[in-house]
Tab-separated table of C-alpha atoms in Angstrom:
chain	number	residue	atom	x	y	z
A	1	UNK	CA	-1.553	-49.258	-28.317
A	2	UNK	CA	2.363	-49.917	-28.605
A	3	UNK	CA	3.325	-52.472	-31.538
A	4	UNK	CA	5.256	-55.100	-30.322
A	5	UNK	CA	8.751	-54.912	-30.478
A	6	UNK	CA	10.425	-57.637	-32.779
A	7	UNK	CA	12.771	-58.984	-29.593
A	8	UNK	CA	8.847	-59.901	-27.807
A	9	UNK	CA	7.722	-62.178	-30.939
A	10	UNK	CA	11.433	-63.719	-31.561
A	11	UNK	CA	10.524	-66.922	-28.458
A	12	UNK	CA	6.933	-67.404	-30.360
A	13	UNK	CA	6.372	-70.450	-31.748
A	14	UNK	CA	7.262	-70.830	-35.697
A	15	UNK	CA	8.477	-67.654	-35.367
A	16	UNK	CA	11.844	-68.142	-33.813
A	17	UNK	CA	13.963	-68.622	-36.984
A	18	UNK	CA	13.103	-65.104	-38.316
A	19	UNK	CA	15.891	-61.993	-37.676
A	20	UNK	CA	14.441	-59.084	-35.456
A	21	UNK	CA	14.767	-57.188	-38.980
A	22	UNK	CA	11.790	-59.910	-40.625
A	23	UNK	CA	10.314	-59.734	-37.065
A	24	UNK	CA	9.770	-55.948	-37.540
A	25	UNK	CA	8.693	-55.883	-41.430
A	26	UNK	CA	5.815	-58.831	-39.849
A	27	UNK	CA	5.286	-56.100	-37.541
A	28	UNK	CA	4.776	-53.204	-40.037
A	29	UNK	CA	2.726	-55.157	-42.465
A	30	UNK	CA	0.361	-55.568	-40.043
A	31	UNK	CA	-1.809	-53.609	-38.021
A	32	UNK	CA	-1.037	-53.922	-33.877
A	33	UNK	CA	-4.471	-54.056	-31.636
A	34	UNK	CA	-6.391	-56.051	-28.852
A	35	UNK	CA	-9.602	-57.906	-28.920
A	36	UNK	CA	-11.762	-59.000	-25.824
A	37	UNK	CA	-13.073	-62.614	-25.236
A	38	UNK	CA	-15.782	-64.030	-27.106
A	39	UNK	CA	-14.680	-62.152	-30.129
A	40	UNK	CA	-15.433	-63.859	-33.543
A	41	UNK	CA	-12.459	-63.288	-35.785
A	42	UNK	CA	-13.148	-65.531	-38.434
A	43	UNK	CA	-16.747	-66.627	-40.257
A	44	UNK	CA	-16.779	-70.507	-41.893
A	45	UNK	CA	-18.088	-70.214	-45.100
A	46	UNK	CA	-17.119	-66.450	-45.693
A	47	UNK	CA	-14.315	-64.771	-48.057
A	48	UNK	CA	-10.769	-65.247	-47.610
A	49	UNK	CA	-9.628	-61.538	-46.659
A	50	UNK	CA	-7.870	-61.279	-43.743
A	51	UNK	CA	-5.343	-63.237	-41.564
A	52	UNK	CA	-4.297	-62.328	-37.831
A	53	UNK	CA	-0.658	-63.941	-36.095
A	54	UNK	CA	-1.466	-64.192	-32.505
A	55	UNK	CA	0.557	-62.038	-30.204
A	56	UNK	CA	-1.080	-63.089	-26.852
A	57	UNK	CA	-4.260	-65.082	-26.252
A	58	UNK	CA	-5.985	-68.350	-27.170
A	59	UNK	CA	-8.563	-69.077	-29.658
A	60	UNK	CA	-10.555	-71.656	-30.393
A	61	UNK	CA	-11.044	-72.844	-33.920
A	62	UNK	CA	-14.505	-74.630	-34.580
A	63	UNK	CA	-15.814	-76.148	-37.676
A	64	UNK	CA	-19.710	-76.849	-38.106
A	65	UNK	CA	-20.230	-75.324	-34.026
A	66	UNK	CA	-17.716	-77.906	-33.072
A	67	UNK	CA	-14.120	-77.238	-31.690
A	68	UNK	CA	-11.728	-78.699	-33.528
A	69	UNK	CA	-8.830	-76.883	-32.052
A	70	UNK	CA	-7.096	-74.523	-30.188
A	71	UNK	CA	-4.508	-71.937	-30.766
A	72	UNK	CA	-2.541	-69.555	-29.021
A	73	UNK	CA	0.621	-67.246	-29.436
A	74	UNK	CA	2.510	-67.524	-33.042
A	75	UNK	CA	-0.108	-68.905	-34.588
A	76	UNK	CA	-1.474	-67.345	-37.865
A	77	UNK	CA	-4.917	-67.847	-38.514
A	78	UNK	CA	-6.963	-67.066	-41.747
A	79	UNK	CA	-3.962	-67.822	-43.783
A	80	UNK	CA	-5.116	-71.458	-45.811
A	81	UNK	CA	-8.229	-69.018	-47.289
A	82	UNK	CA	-5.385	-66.798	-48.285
A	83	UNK	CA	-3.059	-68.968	-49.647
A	84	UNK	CA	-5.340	-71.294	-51.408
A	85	UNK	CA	-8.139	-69.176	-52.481
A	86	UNK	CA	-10.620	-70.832	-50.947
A	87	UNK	CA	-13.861	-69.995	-48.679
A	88	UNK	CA	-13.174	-69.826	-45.129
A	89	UNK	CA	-13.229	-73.920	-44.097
A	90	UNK	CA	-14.099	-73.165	-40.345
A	91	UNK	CA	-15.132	-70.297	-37.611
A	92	UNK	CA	-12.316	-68.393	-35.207
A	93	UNK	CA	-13.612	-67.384	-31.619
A	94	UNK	CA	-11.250	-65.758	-29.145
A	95	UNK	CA	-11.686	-67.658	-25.778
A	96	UNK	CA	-9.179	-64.938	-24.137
A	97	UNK	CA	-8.510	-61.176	-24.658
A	98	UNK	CA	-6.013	-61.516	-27.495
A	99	UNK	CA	-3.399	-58.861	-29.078
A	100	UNK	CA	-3.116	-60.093	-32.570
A	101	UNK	CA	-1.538	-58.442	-35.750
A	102	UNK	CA	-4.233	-57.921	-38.484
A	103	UNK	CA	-3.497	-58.344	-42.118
A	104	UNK	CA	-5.505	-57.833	-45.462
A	105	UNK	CA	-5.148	-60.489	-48.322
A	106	UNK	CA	-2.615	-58.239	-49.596
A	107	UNK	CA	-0.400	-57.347	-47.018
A	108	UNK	CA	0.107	-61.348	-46.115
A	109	UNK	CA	0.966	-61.912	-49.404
A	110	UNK	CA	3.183	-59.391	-50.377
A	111	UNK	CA	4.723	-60.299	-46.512
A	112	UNK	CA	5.258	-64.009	-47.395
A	113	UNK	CA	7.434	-63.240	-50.777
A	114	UNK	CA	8.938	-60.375	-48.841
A	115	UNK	CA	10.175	-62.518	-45.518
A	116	UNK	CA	10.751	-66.043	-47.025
A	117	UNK	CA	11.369	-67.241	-43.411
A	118	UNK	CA	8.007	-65.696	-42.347
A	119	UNK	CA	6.082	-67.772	-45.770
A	120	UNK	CA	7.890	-70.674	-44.199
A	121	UNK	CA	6.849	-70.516	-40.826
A	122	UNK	CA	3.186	-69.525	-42.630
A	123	UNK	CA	3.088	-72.549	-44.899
A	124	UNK	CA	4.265	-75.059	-42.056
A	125	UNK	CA	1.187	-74.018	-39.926
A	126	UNK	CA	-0.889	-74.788	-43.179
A	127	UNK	CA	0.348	-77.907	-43.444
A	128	UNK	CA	-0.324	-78.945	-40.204
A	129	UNK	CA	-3.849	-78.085	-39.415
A	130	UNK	CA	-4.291	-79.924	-42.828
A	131	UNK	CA	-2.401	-83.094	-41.876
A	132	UNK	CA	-4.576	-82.686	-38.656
A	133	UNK	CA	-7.864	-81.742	-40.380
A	134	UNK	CA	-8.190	-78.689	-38.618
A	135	UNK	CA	-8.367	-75.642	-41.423
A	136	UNK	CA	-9.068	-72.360	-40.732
């Protein structure tokens, strides 16, 4: 499968303050690929390892069975683990086929002090579900 280019992510949400060069090192410190519907991304309860910023798709993020919300293209899930060291606080299910950019614990974190626009854009989604009471 082709990565995306940087110009294709530039009109996604959160994401449209960052250059096409940040665009492309988000890109490359990721790994490109598709998953089908009814795909579990993300287990509540589970380590903190990954993240994935949605390329295309919709998921549905559900806490104790129940949906709590649902998310679609620029949004990074599996990040709040990440940043805060904490146990996964709720379950991700894809609802559609979804092309998402996969990254380890690492690779987000080294990304976020690398693209300062792209920990921005990270930490504002944080801070939202939070005000909202919807973690992931």
């Amino acid at each position: 499968m082709t990565q995306p280019q940087p110009e294709s992510l530039g009109h996604i949400n959160r994401l449209e303050t960052l250059s096409n060069a940040e665009l492309q090192k988000v890109i490359n410190a990721g790994r490109h690929f598709t998953l089908p519907a009814d795909w579990s991304l993300i287990w509540e309860g589970t380590a903190a390892d990954k993240a994935y910023l949605i390329v295309n798709g919709e998921v549905s993020v559900r806490k104790g069975g129940a949906e709590i919300a649902k998310l679609g293209p620029g949004d990074v899930i599996g990040e709040m683990g990440i940043v805060e060291h904490k146990l996964r606080s709720a379950s991700v299910v894809s609802l559609t086929p979804l092309e998402v950019i996969h990254f380890t614990r690492e690779s987000l974190e080294q990304l976020i002090d690398d693209v300062p626009a792209f920990g921005t854009a990270v930490r504002g989604t944080s801070e939202d579900r939070r005000a909202a009471g919807r973690e992931s």
